[in-house]
CSV table of C-alpha atoms in Angstrom, one decimal:
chain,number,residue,atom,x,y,z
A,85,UNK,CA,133.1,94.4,93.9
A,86,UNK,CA,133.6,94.3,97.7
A,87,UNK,CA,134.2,97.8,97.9
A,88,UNK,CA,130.8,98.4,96.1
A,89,UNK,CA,129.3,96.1,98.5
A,90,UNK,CA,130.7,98.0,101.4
A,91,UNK,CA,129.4,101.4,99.7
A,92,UNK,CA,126.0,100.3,99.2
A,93,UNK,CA,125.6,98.9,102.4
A,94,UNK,CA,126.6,102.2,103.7
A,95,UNK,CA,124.6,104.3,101.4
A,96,UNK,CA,121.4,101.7,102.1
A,97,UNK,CA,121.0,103.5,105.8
A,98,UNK,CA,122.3,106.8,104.6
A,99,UNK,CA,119.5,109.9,105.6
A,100,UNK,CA,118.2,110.4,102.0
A,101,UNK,CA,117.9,106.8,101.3
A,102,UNK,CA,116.0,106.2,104.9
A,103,UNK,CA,113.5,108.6,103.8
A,104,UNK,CA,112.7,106.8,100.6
A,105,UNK,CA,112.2,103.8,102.8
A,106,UNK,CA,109.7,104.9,105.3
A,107,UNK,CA,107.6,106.2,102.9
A,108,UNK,CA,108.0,102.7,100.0
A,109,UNK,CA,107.6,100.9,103.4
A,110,UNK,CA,105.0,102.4,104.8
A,111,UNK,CA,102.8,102.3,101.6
A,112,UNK,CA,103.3,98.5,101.5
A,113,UNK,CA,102.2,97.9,105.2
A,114,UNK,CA,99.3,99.8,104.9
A,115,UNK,CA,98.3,97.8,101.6
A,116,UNK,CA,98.9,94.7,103.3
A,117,UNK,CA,97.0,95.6,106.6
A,118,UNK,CA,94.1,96.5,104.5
A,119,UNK,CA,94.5,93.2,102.3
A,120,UNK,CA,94.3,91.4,105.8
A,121,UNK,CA,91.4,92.8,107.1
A,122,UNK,CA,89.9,91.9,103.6
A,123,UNK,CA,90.9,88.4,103.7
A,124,UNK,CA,90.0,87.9,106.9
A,125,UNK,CA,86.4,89.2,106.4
A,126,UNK,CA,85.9,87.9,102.6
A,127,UNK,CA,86.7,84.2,104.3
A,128,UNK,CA,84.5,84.4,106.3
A,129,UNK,CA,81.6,85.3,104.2
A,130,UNK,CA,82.5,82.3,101.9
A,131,UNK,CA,80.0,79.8,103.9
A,132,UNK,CA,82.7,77.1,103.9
A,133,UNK,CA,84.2,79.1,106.2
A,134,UNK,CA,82.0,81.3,107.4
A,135,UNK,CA,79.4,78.7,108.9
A,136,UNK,CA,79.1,76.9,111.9
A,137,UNK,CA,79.8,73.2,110.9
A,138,UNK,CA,78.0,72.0,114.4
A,139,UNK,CA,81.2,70.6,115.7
A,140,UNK,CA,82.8,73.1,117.8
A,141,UNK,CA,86.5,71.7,117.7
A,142,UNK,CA,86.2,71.4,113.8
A,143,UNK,CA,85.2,75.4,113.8
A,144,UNK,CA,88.3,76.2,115.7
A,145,UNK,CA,90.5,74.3,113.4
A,146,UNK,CA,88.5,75.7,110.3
A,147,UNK,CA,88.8,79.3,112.1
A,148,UNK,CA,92.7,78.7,112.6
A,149,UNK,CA,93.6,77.3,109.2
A,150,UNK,CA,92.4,80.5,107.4
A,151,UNK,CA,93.6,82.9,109.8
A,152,UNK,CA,96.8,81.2,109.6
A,153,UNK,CA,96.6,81.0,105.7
A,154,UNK,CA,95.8,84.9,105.3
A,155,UNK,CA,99.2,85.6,107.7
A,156,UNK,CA,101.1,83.7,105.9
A,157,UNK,CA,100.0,84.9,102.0
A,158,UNK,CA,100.8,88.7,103.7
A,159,UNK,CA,104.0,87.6,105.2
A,160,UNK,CA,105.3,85.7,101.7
A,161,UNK,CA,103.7,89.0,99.9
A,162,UNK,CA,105.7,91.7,102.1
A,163,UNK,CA,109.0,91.1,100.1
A,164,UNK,CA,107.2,91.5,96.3
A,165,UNK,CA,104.9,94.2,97.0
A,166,UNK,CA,107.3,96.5,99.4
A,167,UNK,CA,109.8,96.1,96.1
A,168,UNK,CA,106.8,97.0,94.0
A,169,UNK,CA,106.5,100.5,96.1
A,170,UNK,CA,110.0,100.8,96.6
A,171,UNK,CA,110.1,100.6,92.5
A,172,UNK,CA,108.4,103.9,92.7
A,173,UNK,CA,110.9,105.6,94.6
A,174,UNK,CA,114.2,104.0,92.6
A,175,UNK,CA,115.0,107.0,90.2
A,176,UNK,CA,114.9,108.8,94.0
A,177,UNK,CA,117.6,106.7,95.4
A,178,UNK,CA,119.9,106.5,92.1
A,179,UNK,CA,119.9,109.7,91.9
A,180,UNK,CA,120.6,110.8,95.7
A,181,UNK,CA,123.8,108.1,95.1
A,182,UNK,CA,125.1,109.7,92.5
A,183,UNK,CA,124.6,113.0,93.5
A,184,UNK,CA,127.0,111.7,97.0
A,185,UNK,CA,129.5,110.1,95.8
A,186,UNK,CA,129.8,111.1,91.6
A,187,UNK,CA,128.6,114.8,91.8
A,188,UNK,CA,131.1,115.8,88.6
A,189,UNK,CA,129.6,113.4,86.7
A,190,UNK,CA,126.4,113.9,84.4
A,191,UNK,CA,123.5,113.7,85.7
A,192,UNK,CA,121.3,110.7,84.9
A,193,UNK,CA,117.6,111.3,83.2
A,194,UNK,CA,114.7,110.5,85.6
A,195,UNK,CA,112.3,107.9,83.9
A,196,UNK,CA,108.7,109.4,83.5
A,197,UNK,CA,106.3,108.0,86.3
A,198,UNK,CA,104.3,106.0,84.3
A,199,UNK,CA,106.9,104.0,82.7
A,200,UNK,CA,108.7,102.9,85.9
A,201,UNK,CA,105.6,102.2,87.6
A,202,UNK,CA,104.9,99.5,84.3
A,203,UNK,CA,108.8,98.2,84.8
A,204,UNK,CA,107.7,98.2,88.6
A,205,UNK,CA,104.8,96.1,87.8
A,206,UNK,CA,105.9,93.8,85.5
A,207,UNK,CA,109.3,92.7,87.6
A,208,UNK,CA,107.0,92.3,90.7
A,209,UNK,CA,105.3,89.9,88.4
A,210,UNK,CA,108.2,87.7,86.9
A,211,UNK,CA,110.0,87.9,90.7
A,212,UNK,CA,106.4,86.2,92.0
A,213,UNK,CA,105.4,83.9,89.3
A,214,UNK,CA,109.5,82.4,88.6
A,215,UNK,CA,109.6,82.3,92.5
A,216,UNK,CA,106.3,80.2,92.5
A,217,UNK,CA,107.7,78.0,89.8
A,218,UNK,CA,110.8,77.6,91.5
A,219,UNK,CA,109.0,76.9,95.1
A,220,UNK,CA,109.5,72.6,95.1
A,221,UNK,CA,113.2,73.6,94.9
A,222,UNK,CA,113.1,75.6,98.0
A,223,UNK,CA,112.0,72.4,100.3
A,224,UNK,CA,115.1,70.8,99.7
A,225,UNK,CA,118.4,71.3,101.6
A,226,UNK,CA,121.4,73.0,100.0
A,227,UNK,CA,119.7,73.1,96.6
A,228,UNK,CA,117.1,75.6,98.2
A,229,UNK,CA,120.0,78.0,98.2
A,230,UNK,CA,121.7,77.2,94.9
A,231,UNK,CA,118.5,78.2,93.5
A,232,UNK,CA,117.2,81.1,95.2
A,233,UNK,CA,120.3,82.8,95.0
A,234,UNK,CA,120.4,81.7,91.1
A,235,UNK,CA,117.2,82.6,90.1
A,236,UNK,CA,116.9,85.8,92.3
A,237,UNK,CA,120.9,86.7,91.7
A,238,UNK,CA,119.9,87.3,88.0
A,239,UNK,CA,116.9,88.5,88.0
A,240,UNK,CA,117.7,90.9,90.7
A,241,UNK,CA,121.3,92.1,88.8
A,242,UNK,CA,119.5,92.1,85.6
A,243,UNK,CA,116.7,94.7,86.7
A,244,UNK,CA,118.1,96.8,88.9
A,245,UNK,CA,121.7,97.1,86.6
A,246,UNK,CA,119.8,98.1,83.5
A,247,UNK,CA,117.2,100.1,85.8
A,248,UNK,CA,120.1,102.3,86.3
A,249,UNK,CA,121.8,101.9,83.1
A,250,UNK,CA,118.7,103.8,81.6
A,251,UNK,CA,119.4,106.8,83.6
A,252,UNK,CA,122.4,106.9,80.9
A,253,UNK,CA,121.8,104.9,77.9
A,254,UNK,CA,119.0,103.7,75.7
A,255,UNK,CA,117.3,100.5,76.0
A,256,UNK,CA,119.6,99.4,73.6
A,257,UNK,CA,123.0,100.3,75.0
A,258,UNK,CA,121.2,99.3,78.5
A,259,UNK,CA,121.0,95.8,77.8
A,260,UNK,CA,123.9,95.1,75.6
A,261,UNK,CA,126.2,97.3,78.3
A,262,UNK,CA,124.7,94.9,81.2
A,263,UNK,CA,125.2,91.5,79.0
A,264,UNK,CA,128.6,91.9,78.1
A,265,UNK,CA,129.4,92.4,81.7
A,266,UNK,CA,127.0,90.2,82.9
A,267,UNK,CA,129.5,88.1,85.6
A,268,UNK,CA,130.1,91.3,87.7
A,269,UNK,CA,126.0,92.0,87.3
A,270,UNK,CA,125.1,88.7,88.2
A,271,UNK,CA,127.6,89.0,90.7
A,272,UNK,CA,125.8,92.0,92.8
A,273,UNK,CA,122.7,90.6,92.2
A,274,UNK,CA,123.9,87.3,94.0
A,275,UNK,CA,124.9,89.7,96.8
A,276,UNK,CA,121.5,91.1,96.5
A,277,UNK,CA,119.6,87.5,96.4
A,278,UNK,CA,121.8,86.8,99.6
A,279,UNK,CA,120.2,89.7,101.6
A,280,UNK,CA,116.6,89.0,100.4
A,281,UNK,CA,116.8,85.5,101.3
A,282,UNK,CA,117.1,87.2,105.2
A,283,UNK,CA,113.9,88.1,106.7
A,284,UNK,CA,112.7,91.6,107.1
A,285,UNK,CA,115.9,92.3,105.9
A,286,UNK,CA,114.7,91.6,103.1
A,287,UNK,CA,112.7,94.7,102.5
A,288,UNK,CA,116.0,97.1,102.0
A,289,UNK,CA,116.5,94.8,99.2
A,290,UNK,CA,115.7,97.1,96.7
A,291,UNK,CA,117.3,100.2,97.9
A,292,UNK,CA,120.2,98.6,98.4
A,293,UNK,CA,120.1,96.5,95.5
A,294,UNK,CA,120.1,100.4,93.4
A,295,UNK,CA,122.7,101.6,95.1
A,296,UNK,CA,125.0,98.4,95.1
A,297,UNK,CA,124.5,98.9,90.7
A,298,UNK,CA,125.1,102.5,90.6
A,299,UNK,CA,128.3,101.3,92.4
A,300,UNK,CA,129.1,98.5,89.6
A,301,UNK,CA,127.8,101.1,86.2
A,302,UNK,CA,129.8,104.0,87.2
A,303,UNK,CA,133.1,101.1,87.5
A,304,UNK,CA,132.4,99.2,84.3
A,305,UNK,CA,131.7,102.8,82.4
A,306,UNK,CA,134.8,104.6,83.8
């Protein structure tokens, strides 16, 4: 496991992989930027925002309170929609991994475009709305961590381990390959939680999340 830590961390700021990155990266900023400016502008043609309440301190506060709402959605959105772009690009990144450090072995099948934009999309959804469920936990010391790490460890190990799986097994062999060695899974995707609890950080999660299971499938398959 630590030495598939190491490799991933590595193989996270490798050239090929930093490529990948910008452009995932870049995607989600410019989605964000362009949410902003629409926030910004749809609050204030909500008249509840928008008007002038006559007292000029309780505009300012008004004024404040949104802005300061709007940064705050964008900066709690980065993580889920940068992983949502960077699930475009993961097929990308397993595949420049494996082509470094396994090139004898068989070369894994690329999932159409369609379907791992779907998986993309529905993860980004379970990671946002279990996370949301989960947010009381988060205000209280010691358990905040405990849980985070929990939830994310195996929702993290689960999708990423079996989003590499399919580049060599059916659905099928996927998921039973992944739940009979679901400690060491669990396991990376702890490691992975860790890292994504660390802001801006955060946003290699996914790339290093795919190379730290292409790591763990090629050991529990050898």
């Amino acid at each position: 496991m630590f030495s598939a830590l190491s490799t991933a961390l590595s193989d996270t700021f490798s050239k090929p992989l930093r490529s990948v990155m910008m452009r995932a990266l870049g995607l989600a900023l410019v989605l964000l930027v362009l949410a902003g400016f629409g926030a910004f502008y749809g609050l204030e043609a909500i008249p509840e925002f928008g008007a002038d309440w006559g007292w000029p301190i309780l505009d300012e506060v008004v004024d404040w309170l949104s802005g300061a709402f709007v940064i705050v959605a964008l900066v709690l959105l980065l993580m889920p929609v940068s992983a949502l772009f960077a699930g475009l690009f993961l097929e990308e990144v397993a595949a420049a991994v494996e082509d470094k450090h396994y090139p004898s072995d068989a070369a894994g099948r690329d999932q159409p475009f369609a379907q791992g934009l779907w998986i993309a999309l529905k993860f980004t959804a379970l990671l946002i709305i279990l996370n949301l469920i989960a947010l009381p936990l988060y205000f209280i010391p010691v358990v905040n961590v405990v849980a985070y790490w929990g939830l994310n460890g195996y929702l993290l190990g689960r999708e990423y381990f079996e989003l590499v799986a399919l580049r060599h097994h059916t659905p099928e062999e996927a998921r039973s390959l992944r739940r009979s060695k679901r400690v060491r899974v669990f396991s990376g995707g702890v490691a992975a939680a860790a890292l994504a609890s660390i802001p801006l950080v955060n946003l290699l999660t996914p790339f290093f999340a795919t190379a730290l299971m292409v790591h763990l499938h090629k050991k529990v398959t050898s």
